[in-house]
């Protein structure tokens, strides 16, 4: 059976967790392939909100195996907290959660380095969540990182001390100390907890399941415009957030990939620093923020808001090989008499282009908009896509023409039931 991949097409926060939760019952496995606790996937059902940071979003379905892949960077302290909260809510994760022994460990010193580096940037801050993600991936590429599997070795303490010494040498030129002593007891306690979980070679597990005919949904974090290679560099995350990352982040061959679900909001948001061509720094942007409750699930930071950006979406669709679109938060635009969509950019030389330029040129372009009629209808009680108002149907048809990909799901509220299939 194939592997389907779910990815965000903007700068993250598109609503991926909700869609994974909705689609999960038709899969045997949900596997997270990159990112770390900087990702917050929010799921709402039965009147309660759940925020997952490292645990795959299929965890609320007992029959589904949930796999934390090798491409993930794992913070043992945050992971234990997540699992404890799930236990408090009656979720038994003990039998259906597996963690790759090749996933990288986030150490307290990684978080310290993240903070030190961001402070040193001054006005050129990346907008890091300060969760230690960048330094951990840096150690991975530098071949000096610690993996989950290392906690099973008798010399783990020595390896840990070597890593911290290395990090202290990085901090020294900044005239900073790591100051992690107060965090280490909790870290090692969480490591002891991690040793009790199902740590395994998940690449073998997943490929064996494929051989058995099981269906796998690969879950990405962040968004395509934060991809380390193709995002708005350097204001990006430290992993491959596009569909290709599912292969390296899980250990599956490209021939297994079938559908690619691309998740986008009906508008656009971004957290942290970096270019954002359609950003609205006015009352309309604030209205979208409040209506959409656009505050980070992990950090609580207010998200920057703007109109939908079609050149950026076309770019993300191309990179991911998207086969179908899922449009989230259509209900947030309920109160607008008119909405706008950026159809192309105007360059500094006056040329119109439908393409996303190199990140270094994004601050020199001007978005060109098409104004469309709003639907002025409360969507939250609609339960059938055929009942969507005429102007929203026209908006969906417009997006499908522009993007050349069908929209299969429209979300009109945060709850599971507010997910309409077309």
PDB file of C-alpha atoms in Angstrom, residues 259-391:
ATOM      1  CA  UNK A 259      -1.216  11.344  -2.566  1.00  0.00           C
ATOM      2  CA  UNK A 260       0.155  14.637  -1.292  1.00  0.00           C
ATOM      3  CA  UNK A 261      -2.331  16.658   0.733  1.00  0.00           C
ATOM      4  CA  UNK A 262      -1.519  20.384   0.707  1.00  0.00           C
ATOM      5  CA  UNK A 263      -2.962  22.416   3.580  1.00  0.00           C
ATOM      6  CA  UNK A 264      -3.568  26.159   3.218  1.00  0.00           C
ATOM      7  CA  UNK A 265      -5.634  28.758   4.988  1.00  0.00           C
ATOM      8  CA  UNK A 266      -8.194  30.867   3.122  1.00  0.00           C
ATOM      9  CA  UNK A 267      -5.825  33.740   3.934  1.00  0.00           C
ATOM     10  CA  UNK A 268      -2.186  33.736   5.089  1.00  0.00           C
ATOM     11  CA  UNK A 269      -0.244  33.985   8.346  1.00  0.00           C
ATOM     12  CA  UNK A 270       3.340  33.965   9.523  1.00  0.00           C
ATOM     13  CA  UNK A 271       5.014  33.782  12.943  1.00  0.00           C
ATOM     14  CA  UNK A 272       8.408  35.338  13.582  1.00  0.00           C
ATOM     15  CA  UNK A 273      10.653  37.380  11.329  1.00  0.00           C
ATOM     16  CA  UNK A 274      11.093  37.290   7.567  1.00  0.00           C
ATOM     17  CA  UNK A 275       9.417  38.524   4.392  1.00  0.00           C
ATOM     18  CA  UNK A 276       5.638  38.319   4.097  1.00  0.00           C
ATOM     19  CA  UNK A 277       4.469  40.000   0.862  1.00  0.00           C
ATOM     20  CA  UNK A 278       0.726  40.100   1.613  1.00  0.00           C
ATOM     21  CA  UNK A 279       0.974  41.074   5.279  1.00  0.00           C
ATOM     22  CA  UNK A 280      -1.719  43.481   6.507  1.00  0.00           C
ATOM     23  CA  UNK A 281      -0.378  45.784   9.202  1.00  0.00           C
ATOM     24  CA  UNK A 282      -3.700  47.535   9.647  1.00  0.00           C
ATOM     25  CA  UNK A 283      -7.161  47.073  11.100  1.00  0.00           C
ATOM     26  CA  UNK A 284      -8.028  44.372   8.565  1.00  0.00           C
ATOM     27  CA  UNK A 285      -4.995  42.329   9.564  1.00  0.00           C
ATOM     28  CA  UNK A 286      -5.978  42.685  13.218  1.00  0.00           C
ATOM     29  CA  UNK A 287      -9.561  41.691  12.419  1.00  0.00           C
ATOM     30  CA  UNK A 288      -8.319  38.498  10.750  1.00  0.00           C
ATOM     31  CA  UNK A 289      -6.017  37.814  13.717  1.00  0.00           C
ATOM     32  CA  UNK A 290      -8.813  38.116  16.264  1.00  0.00           C
ATOM     33  CA  UNK A 291     -11.405  36.241  14.205  1.00  0.00           C
ATOM     34  CA  UNK A 292      -8.958  33.420  13.512  1.00  0.00           C
ATOM     35  CA  UNK A 293      -7.488  33.388  17.030  1.00  0.00           C
ATOM     36  CA  UNK A 294      -4.116  33.669  15.346  1.00  0.00           C
ATOM     37  CA  UNK A 295      -1.754  33.146  18.237  1.00  0.00           C
ATOM     38  CA  UNK A 296       0.943  30.471  18.298  1.00  0.00           C
ATOM     39  CA  UNK A 297      -0.147  27.123  19.762  1.00  0.00           C
ATOM     40  CA  UNK A 298       3.321  26.634  21.288  1.00  0.00           C
ATOM     41  CA  UNK A 299       4.612  30.168  21.887  1.00  0.00           C
ATOM     42  CA  UNK A 300       1.399  32.209  22.172  1.00  0.00           C
ATOM     43  CA  UNK A 301       2.966  34.811  19.882  1.00  0.00           C
ATOM     44  CA  UNK A 302       0.517  36.811  17.719  1.00  0.00           C
ATOM     45  CA  UNK A 303       0.713  35.699  14.114  1.00  0.00           C
ATOM     46  CA  UNK A 304       1.182  38.182  11.305  1.00  0.00           C
ATOM     47  CA  UNK A 305      -1.855  38.067   9.012  1.00  0.00           C
ATOM     48  CA  UNK A 306      -2.526  38.878   5.368  1.00  0.00           C
ATOM     49  CA  UNK A 307      -4.465  37.934   2.246  1.00  0.00           C
ATOM     50  CA  UNK A 308      -3.899  34.661   0.438  1.00  0.00           C
ATOM     51  CA  UNK A 309      -0.726  34.620  -1.698  1.00  0.00           C
ATOM     52  CA  UNK A 310      -1.204  32.631  -4.916  1.00  0.00           C
ATOM     53  CA  UNK A 311       2.371  32.916  -6.315  1.00  0.00           C
ATOM     54  CA  UNK A 312       3.677  31.479  -3.040  1.00  0.00           C
ATOM     55  CA  UNK A 313       1.020  28.744  -3.106  1.00  0.00           C
ATOM     56  CA  UNK A 314       1.837  27.804  -6.707  1.00  0.00           C
ATOM     57  CA  UNK A 315       5.476  27.486  -5.704  1.00  0.00           C
ATOM     58  CA  UNK A 316       4.674  25.254  -2.732  1.00  0.00           C
ATOM     59  CA  UNK A 317       2.286  23.120  -4.795  1.00  0.00           C
ATOM     60  CA  UNK A 318       4.999  22.605  -7.414  1.00  0.00           C
ATOM     61  CA  UNK A 319       7.671  21.638  -4.875  1.00  0.00           C
ATOM     62  CA  UNK A 320       5.423  19.167  -3.077  1.00  0.00           C
ATOM     63  CA  UNK A 321       3.644  17.626  -6.049  1.00  0.00           C
ATOM     64  CA  UNK A 322       0.332  18.385  -4.333  1.00  0.00           C
ATOM     65  CA  UNK A 323      -2.550  16.208  -5.562  1.00  0.00           C
ATOM     66  CA  UNK A 324      -5.331  17.860  -3.573  1.00  0.00           C
ATOM     67  CA  UNK A 325      -5.839  20.984  -1.476  1.00  0.00           C
ATOM     68  CA  UNK A 326      -7.502  21.382   1.919  1.00  0.00           C
ATOM     69  CA  UNK A 327      -8.657  24.940   2.601  1.00  0.00           C
ATOM     70  CA  UNK A 328      -8.709  25.843   6.278  1.00  0.00           C
ATOM     71  CA  UNK A 329     -10.413  28.597   8.285  1.00  0.00           C
ATOM     72  CA  UNK A 330     -12.824  29.746   5.593  1.00  0.00           C
ATOM     73  CA  UNK A 331     -15.105  30.822   8.454  1.00  0.00           C
ATOM     74  CA  UNK A 332     -12.579  33.466   9.578  1.00  0.00           C
ATOM     75  CA  UNK A 333     -13.489  35.530   6.500  1.00  0.00           C
ATOM     76  CA  UNK A 334     -17.238  35.303   7.183  1.00  0.00           C
ATOM     77  CA  UNK A 335     -17.602  38.977   8.068  1.00  0.00           C
ATOM     78  CA  UNK A 336     -15.825  40.534   5.085  1.00  0.00           C
ATOM     79  CA  UNK A 337     -17.871  42.192   2.338  1.00  0.00           C
ATOM     80  CA  UNK A 338     -14.847  41.820   0.064  1.00  0.00           C
ATOM     81  CA  UNK A 339     -11.738  39.675   0.185  1.00  0.00           C
ATOM     82  CA  UNK A 340      -8.552  39.933  -1.778  1.00  0.00           C
ATOM     83  CA  UNK A 341      -6.160  37.452  -3.349  1.00  0.00           C
ATOM     84  CA  UNK A 342      -2.627  38.218  -4.512  1.00  0.00           C
ATOM     85  CA  UNK A 343      -2.476  36.864  -8.071  1.00  0.00           C
ATOM     86  CA  UNK A 344       1.048  37.997  -8.991  1.00  0.00           C
ATOM     87  CA  UNK A 345       3.871  40.303  -7.916  1.00  0.00           C
ATOM     88  CA  UNK A 346       5.167  43.527  -9.443  1.00  0.00           C
ATOM     89  CA  UNK A 347       8.974  43.621  -9.410  1.00  0.00           C
ATOM     90  CA  UNK A 348      11.153  46.681  -8.799  1.00  0.00           C
ATOM     91  CA  UNK A 349      11.530  47.039 -12.588  1.00  0.00           C
ATOM     92  CA  UNK A 350       7.758  47.059 -13.091  1.00  0.00           C
ATOM     93  CA  UNK A 351       7.511  43.514 -14.445  1.00  0.00           C
ATOM     94  CA  UNK A 352       4.553  41.348 -13.418  1.00  0.00           C
ATOM     95  CA  UNK A 353       5.491  37.816 -12.362  1.00  0.00           C
ATOM     96  CA  UNK A 354       3.416  34.851 -11.131  1.00  0.00           C
ATOM     97  CA  UNK A 355       6.513  33.271  -9.565  1.00  0.00           C
ATOM     98  CA  UNK A 356       7.927  33.527  -6.062  1.00  0.00           C
ATOM     99  CA  UNK A 357      11.251  35.349  -6.400  1.00  0.00           C
ATOM    100  CA  UNK A 358      14.421  34.536  -4.505  1.00  0.00           C
ATOM    101  CA  UNK A 359      13.968  35.400  -0.793  1.00  0.00           C
ATOM    102  CA  UNK A 360      16.492  38.212  -1.076  1.00  0.00           C
ATOM    103  CA  UNK A 361      14.220  39.947  -3.602  1.00  0.00           C
ATOM    104  CA  UNK A 362      10.937  39.527  -1.728  1.00  0.00           C
ATOM    105  CA  UNK A 363      11.226  42.866   0.033  1.00  0.00           C
ATOM    106  CA  UNK A 364      11.468  44.625  -3.324  1.00  0.00           C
ATOM    107  CA  UNK A 365       8.246  43.292  -4.849  1.00  0.00           C
ATOM    108  CA  UNK A 366       4.694  44.606  -4.599  1.00  0.00           C
ATOM    109  CA  UNK A 367       1.724  42.208  -4.462  1.00  0.00           C
ATOM    110  CA  UNK A 368      -0.993  42.740  -7.052  1.00  0.00           C
ATOM    111  CA  UNK A 369      -4.504  41.869  -5.846  1.00  0.00           C
ATOM    112  CA  UNK A 370      -7.803  40.758  -7.287  1.00  0.00           C
ATOM    113  CA  UNK A 371     -10.840  41.789  -5.244  1.00  0.00           C
ATOM    114  CA  UNK A 372     -13.565  39.175  -4.809  1.00  0.00           C
ATOM    115  CA  UNK A 373     -16.995  39.417  -3.143  1.00  0.00           C
ATOM    116  CA  UNK A 374     -17.197  37.993   0.366  1.00  0.00           C
ATOM    117  CA  UNK A 375     -19.930  35.610   1.473  1.00  0.00           C
ATOM    118  CA  UNK A 376     -21.184  37.427   4.599  1.00  0.00           C
ATOM    119  CA  UNK A 377     -22.540  34.150   5.963  1.00  0.00           C
ATOM    120  CA  UNK A 378     -21.947  32.322   9.223  1.00  0.00           C
ATOM    121  CA  UNK A 379     -20.364  29.080   8.050  1.00  0.00           C
ATOM    122  CA  UNK A 380     -19.957  27.412  11.423  1.00  0.00           C
ATOM    123  CA  UNK A 381     -23.256  25.505  11.341  1.00  0.00           C
ATOM    124  CA  UNK A 382     -22.874  24.219   7.788  1.00  0.00           C
ATOM    125  CA  UNK A 383     -22.427  20.444   7.647  1.00  0.00           C
ATOM    126  CA  UNK A 384     -22.518  19.788   3.901  1.00  0.00           C
ATOM    127  CA  UNK A 385     -20.214  21.332   1.278  1.00  0.00           C
ATOM    128  CA  UNK A 386     -23.203  21.704  -1.054  1.00  0.00           C
ATOM    129  CA  UNK A 387     -24.647  24.227   1.432  1.00  0.00           C
ATOM    130  CA  UNK A 388     -21.694  26.603   1.165  1.00  0.00           C
ATOM    131  CA  UNK A 389     -22.771  30.087   0.013  1.00  0.00           C
ATOM    132  CA  UNK A 390     -22.495  30.998  -3.649  1.00  0.00           C
ATOM    133  CA  UNK A 391     -19.689  33.523  -3.202  1.00  0.00           C
TER     134      UNK A 391
END
